[in-house]
mmCIF file of C-alpha atoms and ligand atoms in Angstrom:
data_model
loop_
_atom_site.group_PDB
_atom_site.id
_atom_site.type_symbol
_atom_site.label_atom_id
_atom_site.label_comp_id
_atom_site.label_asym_id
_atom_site.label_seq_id
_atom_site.Cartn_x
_atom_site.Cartn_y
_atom_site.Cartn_z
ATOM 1 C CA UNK A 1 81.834 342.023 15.268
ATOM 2 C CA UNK A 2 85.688 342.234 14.658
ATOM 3 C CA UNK A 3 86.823 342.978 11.185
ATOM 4 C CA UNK A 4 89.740 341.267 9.832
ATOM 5 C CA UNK A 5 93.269 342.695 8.620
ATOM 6 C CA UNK A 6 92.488 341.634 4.553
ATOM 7 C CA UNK A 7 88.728 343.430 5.456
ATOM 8 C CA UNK A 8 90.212 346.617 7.086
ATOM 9 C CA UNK A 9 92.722 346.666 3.612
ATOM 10 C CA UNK A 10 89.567 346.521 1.241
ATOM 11 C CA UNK A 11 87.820 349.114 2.925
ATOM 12 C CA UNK A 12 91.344 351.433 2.849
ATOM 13 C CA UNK A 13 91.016 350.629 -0.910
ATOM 14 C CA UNK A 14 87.028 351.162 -0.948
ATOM 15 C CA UNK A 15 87.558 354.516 0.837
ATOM 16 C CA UNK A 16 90.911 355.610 -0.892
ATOM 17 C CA UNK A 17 91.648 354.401 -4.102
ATOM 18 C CA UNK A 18 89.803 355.064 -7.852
ATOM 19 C CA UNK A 19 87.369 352.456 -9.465
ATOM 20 C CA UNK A 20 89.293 351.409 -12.359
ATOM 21 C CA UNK A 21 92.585 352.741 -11.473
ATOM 22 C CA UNK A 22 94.737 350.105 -10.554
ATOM 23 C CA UNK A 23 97.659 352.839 -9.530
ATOM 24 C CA UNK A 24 95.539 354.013 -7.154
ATOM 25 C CA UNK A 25 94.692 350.527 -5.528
ATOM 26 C CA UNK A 26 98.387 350.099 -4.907
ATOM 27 C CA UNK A 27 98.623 352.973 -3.760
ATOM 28 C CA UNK A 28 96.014 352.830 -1.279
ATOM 29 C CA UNK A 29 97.421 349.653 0.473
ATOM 30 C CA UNK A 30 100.926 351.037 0.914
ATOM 31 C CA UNK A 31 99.504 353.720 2.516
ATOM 32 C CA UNK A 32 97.029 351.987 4.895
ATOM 33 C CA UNK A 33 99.596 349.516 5.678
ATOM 34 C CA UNK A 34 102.756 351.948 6.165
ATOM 35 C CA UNK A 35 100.329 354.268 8.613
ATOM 36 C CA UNK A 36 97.840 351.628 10.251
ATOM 37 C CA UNK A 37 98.967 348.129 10.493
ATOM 38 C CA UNK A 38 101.918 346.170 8.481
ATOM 39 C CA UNK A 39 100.680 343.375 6.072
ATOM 40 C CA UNK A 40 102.469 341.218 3.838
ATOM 41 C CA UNK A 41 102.412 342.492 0.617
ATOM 42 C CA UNK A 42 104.834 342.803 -1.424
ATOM 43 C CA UNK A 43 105.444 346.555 -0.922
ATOM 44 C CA UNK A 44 106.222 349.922 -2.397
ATOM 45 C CA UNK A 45 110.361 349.256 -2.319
ATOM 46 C CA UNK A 46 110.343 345.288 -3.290
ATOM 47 C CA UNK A 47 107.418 346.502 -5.945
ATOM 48 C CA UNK A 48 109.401 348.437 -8.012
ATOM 49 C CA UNK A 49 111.905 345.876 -8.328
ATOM 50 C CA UNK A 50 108.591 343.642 -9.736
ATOM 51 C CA UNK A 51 107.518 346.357 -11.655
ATOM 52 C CA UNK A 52 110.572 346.442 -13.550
ATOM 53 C CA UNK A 53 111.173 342.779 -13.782
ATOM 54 C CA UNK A 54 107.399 342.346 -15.407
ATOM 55 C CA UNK A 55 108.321 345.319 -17.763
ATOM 56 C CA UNK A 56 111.266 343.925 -19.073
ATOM 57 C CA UNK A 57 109.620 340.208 -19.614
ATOM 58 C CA UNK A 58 106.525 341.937 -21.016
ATOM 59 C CA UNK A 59 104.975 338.735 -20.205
ATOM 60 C CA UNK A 60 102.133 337.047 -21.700
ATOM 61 C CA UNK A 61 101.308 334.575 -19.514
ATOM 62 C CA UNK A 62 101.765 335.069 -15.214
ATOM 63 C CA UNK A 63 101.288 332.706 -12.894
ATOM 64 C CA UNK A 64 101.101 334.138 -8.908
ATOM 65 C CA UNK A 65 101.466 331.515 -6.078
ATOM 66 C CA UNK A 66 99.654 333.332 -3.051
ATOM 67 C CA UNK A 67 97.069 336.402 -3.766
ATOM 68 C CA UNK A 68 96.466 337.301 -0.308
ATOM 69 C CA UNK A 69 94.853 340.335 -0.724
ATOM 70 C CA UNK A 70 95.526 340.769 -4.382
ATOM 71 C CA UNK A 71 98.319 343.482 -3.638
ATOM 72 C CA UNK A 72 101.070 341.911 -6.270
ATOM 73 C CA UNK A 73 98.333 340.914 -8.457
ATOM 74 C CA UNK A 74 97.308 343.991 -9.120
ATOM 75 C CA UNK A 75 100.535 345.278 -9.363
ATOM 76 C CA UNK A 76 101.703 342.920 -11.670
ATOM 77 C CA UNK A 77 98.545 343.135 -14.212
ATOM 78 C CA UNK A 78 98.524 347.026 -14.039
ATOM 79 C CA UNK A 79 101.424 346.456 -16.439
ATOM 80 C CA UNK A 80 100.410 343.713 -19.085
ATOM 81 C CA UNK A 81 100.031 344.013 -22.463
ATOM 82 C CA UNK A 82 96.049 344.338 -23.697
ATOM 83 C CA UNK A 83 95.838 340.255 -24.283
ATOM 84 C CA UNK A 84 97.739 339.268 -21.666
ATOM 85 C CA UNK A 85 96.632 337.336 -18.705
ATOM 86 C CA UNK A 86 97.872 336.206 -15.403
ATOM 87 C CA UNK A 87 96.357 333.557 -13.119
ATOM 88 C CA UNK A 88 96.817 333.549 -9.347
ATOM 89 C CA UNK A 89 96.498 330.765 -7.098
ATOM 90 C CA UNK A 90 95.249 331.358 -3.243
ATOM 91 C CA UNK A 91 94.325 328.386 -0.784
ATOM 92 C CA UNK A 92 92.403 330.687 1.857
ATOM 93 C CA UNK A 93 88.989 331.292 1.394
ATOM 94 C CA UNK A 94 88.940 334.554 3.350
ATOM 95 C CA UNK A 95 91.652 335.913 1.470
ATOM 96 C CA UNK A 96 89.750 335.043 -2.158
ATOM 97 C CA UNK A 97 86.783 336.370 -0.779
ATOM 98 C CA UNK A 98 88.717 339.879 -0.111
ATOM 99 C CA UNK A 99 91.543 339.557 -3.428
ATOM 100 C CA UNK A 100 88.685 339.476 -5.815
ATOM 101 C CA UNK A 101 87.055 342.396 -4.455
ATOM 102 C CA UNK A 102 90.286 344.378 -4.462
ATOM 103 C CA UNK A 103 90.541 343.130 -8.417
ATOM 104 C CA UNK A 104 87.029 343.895 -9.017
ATOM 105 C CA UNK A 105 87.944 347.809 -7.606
ATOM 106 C CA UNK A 106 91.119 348.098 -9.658
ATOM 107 C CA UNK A 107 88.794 346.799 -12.834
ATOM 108 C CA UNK A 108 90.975 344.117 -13.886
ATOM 109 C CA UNK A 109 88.879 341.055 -13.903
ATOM 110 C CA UNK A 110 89.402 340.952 -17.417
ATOM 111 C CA UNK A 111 93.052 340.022 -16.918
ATOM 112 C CA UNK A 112 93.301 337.982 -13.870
ATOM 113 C CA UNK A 113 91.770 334.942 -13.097
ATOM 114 C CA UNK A 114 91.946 333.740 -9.279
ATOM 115 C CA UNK A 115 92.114 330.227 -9.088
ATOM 116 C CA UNK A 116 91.421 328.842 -4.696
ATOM 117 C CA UNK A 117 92.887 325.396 -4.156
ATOM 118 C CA UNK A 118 96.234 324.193 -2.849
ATOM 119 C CA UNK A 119 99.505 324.374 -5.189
ATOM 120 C CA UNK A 120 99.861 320.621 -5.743
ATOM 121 C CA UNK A 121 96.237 320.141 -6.523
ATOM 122 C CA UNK A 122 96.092 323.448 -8.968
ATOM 123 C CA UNK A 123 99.496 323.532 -10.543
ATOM 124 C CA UNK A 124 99.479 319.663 -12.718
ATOM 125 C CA UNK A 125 95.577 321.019 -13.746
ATOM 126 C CA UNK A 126 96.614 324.104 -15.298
ATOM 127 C CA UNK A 127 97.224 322.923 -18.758
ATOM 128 C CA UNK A 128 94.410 320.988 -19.187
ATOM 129 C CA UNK A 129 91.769 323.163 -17.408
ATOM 130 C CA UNK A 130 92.799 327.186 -18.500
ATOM 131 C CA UNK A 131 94.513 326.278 -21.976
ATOM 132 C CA UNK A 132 97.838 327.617 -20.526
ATOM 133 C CA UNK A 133 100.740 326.266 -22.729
ATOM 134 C CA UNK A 134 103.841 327.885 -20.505
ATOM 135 C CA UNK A 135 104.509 331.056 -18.268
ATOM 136 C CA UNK A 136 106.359 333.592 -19.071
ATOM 137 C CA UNK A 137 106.772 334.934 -15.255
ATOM 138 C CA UNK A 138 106.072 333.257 -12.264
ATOM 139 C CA UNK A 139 105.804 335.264 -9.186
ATOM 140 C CA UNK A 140 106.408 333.339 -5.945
ATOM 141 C CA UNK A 141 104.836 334.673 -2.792
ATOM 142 C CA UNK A 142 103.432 331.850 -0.636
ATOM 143 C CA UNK A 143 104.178 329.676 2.229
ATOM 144 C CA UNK A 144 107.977 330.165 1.745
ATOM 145 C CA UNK A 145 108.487 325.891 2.561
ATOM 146 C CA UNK A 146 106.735 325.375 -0.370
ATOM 147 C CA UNK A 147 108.787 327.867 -3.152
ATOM 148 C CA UNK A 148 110.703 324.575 -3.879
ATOM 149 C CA UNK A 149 108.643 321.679 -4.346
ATOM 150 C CA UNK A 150 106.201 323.510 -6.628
ATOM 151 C CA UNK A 151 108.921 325.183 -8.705
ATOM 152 C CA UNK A 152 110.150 321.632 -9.418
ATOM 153 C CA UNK A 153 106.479 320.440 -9.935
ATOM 154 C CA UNK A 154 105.792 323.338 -12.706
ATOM 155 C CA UNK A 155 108.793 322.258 -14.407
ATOM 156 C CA UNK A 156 107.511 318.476 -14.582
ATOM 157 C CA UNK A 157 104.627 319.994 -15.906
ATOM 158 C CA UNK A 158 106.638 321.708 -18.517
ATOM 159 C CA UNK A 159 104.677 325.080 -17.426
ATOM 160 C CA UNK A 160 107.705 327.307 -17.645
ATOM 161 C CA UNK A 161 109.105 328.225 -21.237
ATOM 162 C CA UNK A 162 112.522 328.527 -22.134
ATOM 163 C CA UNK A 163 113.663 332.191 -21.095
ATOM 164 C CA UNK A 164 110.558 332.173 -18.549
ATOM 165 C CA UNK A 165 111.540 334.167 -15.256
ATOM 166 C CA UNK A 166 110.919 333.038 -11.711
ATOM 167 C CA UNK A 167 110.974 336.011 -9.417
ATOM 168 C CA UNK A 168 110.327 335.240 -5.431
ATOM 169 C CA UNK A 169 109.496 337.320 -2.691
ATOM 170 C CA UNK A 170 111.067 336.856 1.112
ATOM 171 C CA UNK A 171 114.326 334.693 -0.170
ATOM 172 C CA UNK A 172 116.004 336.278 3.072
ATOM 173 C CA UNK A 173 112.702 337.475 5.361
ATOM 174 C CA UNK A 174 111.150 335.326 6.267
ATOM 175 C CA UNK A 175 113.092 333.409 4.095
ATOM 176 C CA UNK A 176 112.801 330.283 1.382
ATOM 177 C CA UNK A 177 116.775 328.798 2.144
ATOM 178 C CA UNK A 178 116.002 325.151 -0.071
ATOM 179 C CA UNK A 179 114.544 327.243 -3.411
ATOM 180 C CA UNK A 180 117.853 329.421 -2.831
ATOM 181 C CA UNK A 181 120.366 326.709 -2.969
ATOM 182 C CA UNK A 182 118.363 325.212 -6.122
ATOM 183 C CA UNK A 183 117.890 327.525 -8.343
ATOM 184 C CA UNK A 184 121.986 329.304 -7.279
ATOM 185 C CA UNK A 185 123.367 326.039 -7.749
ATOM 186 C CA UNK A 186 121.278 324.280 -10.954
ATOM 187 C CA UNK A 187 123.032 324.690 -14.308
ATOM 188 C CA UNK A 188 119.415 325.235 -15.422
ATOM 189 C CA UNK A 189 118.914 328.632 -14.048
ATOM 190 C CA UNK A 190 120.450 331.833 -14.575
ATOM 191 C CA UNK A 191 119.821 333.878 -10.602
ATOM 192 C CA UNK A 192 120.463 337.318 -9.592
ATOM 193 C CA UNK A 193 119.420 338.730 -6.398
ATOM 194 C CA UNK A 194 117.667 341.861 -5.641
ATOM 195 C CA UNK A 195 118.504 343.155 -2.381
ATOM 196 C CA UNK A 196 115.774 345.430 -1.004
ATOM 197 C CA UNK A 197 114.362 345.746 2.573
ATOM 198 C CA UNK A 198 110.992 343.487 4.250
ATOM 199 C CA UNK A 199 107.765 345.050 3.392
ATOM 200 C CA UNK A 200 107.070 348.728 5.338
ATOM 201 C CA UNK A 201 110.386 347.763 7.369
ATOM 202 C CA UNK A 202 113.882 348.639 7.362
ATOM 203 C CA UNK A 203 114.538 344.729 7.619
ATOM 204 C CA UNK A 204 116.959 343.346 4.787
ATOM 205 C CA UNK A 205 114.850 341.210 2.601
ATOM 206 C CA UNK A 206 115.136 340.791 -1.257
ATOM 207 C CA UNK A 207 113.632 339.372 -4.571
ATOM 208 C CA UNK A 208 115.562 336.446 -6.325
ATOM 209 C CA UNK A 209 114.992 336.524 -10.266
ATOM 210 C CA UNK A 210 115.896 332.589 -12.312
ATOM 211 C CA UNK A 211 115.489 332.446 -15.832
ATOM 212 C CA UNK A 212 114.935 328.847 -16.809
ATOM 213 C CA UNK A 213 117.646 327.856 -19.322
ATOM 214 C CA UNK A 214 115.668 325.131 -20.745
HETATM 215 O O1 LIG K 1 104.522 334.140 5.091
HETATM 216 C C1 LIG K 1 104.490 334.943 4.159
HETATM 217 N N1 LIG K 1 103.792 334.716 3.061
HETATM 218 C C2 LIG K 1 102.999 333.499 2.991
HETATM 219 C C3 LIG K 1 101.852 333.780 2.077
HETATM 220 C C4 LIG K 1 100.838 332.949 2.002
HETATM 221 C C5 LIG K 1 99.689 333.253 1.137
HETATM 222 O O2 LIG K 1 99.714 332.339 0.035
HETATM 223 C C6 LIG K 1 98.489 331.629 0.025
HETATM 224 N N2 LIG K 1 98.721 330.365 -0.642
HETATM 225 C C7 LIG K 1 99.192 329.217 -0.104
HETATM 226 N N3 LIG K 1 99.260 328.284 -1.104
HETATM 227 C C8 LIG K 1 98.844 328.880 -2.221
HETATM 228 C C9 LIG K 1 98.753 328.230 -3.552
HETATM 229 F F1 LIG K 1 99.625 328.794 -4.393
HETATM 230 F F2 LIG K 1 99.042 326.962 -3.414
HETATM 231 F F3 LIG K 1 97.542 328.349 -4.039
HETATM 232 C C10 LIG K 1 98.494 330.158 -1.961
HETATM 233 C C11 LIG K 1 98.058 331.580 1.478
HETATM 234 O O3 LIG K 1 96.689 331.257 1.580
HETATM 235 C C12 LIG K 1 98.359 333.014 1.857
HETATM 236 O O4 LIG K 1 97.402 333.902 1.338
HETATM 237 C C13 LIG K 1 105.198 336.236 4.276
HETATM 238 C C14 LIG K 1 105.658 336.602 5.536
HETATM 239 C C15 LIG K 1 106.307 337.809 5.700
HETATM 240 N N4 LIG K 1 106.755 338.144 7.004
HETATM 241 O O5 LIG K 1 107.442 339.188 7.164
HETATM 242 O O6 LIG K 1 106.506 337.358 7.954
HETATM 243 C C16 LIG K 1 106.526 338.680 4.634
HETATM 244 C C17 LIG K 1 106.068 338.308 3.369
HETATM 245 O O7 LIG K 1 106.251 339.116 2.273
HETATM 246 C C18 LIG K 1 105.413 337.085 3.173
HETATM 247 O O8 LIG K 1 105.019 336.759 1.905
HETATM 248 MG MG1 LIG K 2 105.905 338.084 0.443
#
């Protein structure tokens, strides 16, 4: 029977990459994906540019919207502190299914916790249910319609602290032009954009950092 594009990345990873080295894991994708068949994940070029926003917050608390295959989040946790912990939300089943086996390979189950559910539904529970008080970083990588409304909803949840980063992937490919005009225009965020190229492409695309002033 057929095997689908997040199965065919696991089994790069299975057949390529370390048990317990996260590094590797990355690694492994970028390479299937560059050779074999394009996939959105972040990427080797737009992934530095994450890499050194999440060294410079040194965050304590992440929240992902969209795992996929668990590219970003593994990425992103390779370079927490010891206690730190970041939580990524994915609605597909499929894609869980596949993310938390590509966690499970990189050996950081301790530090990520996969959450499957829809945005709306997940985001107002997160307080109450995982004992989060506010994110440090939140990385935004999902259906690019909905970068907006659930950046607004995490700040009526007060989720975001005062100095917390949002950093977005695709604010030009595919694109997410409402979150854009929001967070450039509101007096309540500080933006800078990160101009880079579409995952495995020569395709402008780039990474749009807020910090919420509070
Ligand atoms: O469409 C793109 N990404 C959409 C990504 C969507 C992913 O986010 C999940 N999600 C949805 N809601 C939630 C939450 F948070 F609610 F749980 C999680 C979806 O199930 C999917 O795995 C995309 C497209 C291109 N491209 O070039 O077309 C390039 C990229 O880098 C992209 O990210
Ligand atoms: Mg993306």
């Amino acid at each position: 029977t057929q095997s689908t594009r997040p199965q065919r990345i696991l089994g790069a990873v299975q057949q390529n990459a370390t048990r317990g080295d996260p590094r590797s894991v990355v690694r492994a994708i970028d390479q299937y994906c560059r050779s074999q068949e394009w996939a959105m994940n972040v990427g080797d070029e737009k992934g530095c540019i994450l890499d050194s926003v999440v060294s410079e917050v040194n965050p304590s608390t992440v929240l992902e919207l969209g795992t996929y295959c668990g590219y970003s989040t593994v990425r992103i946790a390779s370079l927490l502190p010891p206690h730190a912990k970041l939580i990524t939300l994915e609605f597909n089943p499929k894609f869980a299914v596949i993310a938390r086996q590509v966690i499970a390979w990189a050996g950081l189950e301790d530090k990520i916790q996969l959450v499957e559910g829809s945005s709306g539904d997940l985001i107002p529970k997160l307080k109450e249910q995982f004992g989060v008080k506010a994110f440090d970083l939140v990385f935004l990588d999902h259906w690019k319609d909905r970068y907006l409304p659930d950046t607004k909803l995490i700040e009526e949840c007060g989720l975001l602290r005062k100095g917390g980063v949002l950093l977005a992937d695709n604010v030009i490919c595919p694109g997410a032009p409402e979150y854009l005009e929001f967070v450039r225009s509101s007096p309540r965020y500080e933006s800078q954009y990160f101009k880079s190229h579409l995952e495995y492409t020569k395709v402008e695309d780039g990474l749009e950092k807020s910090v919420f002033l509070g």
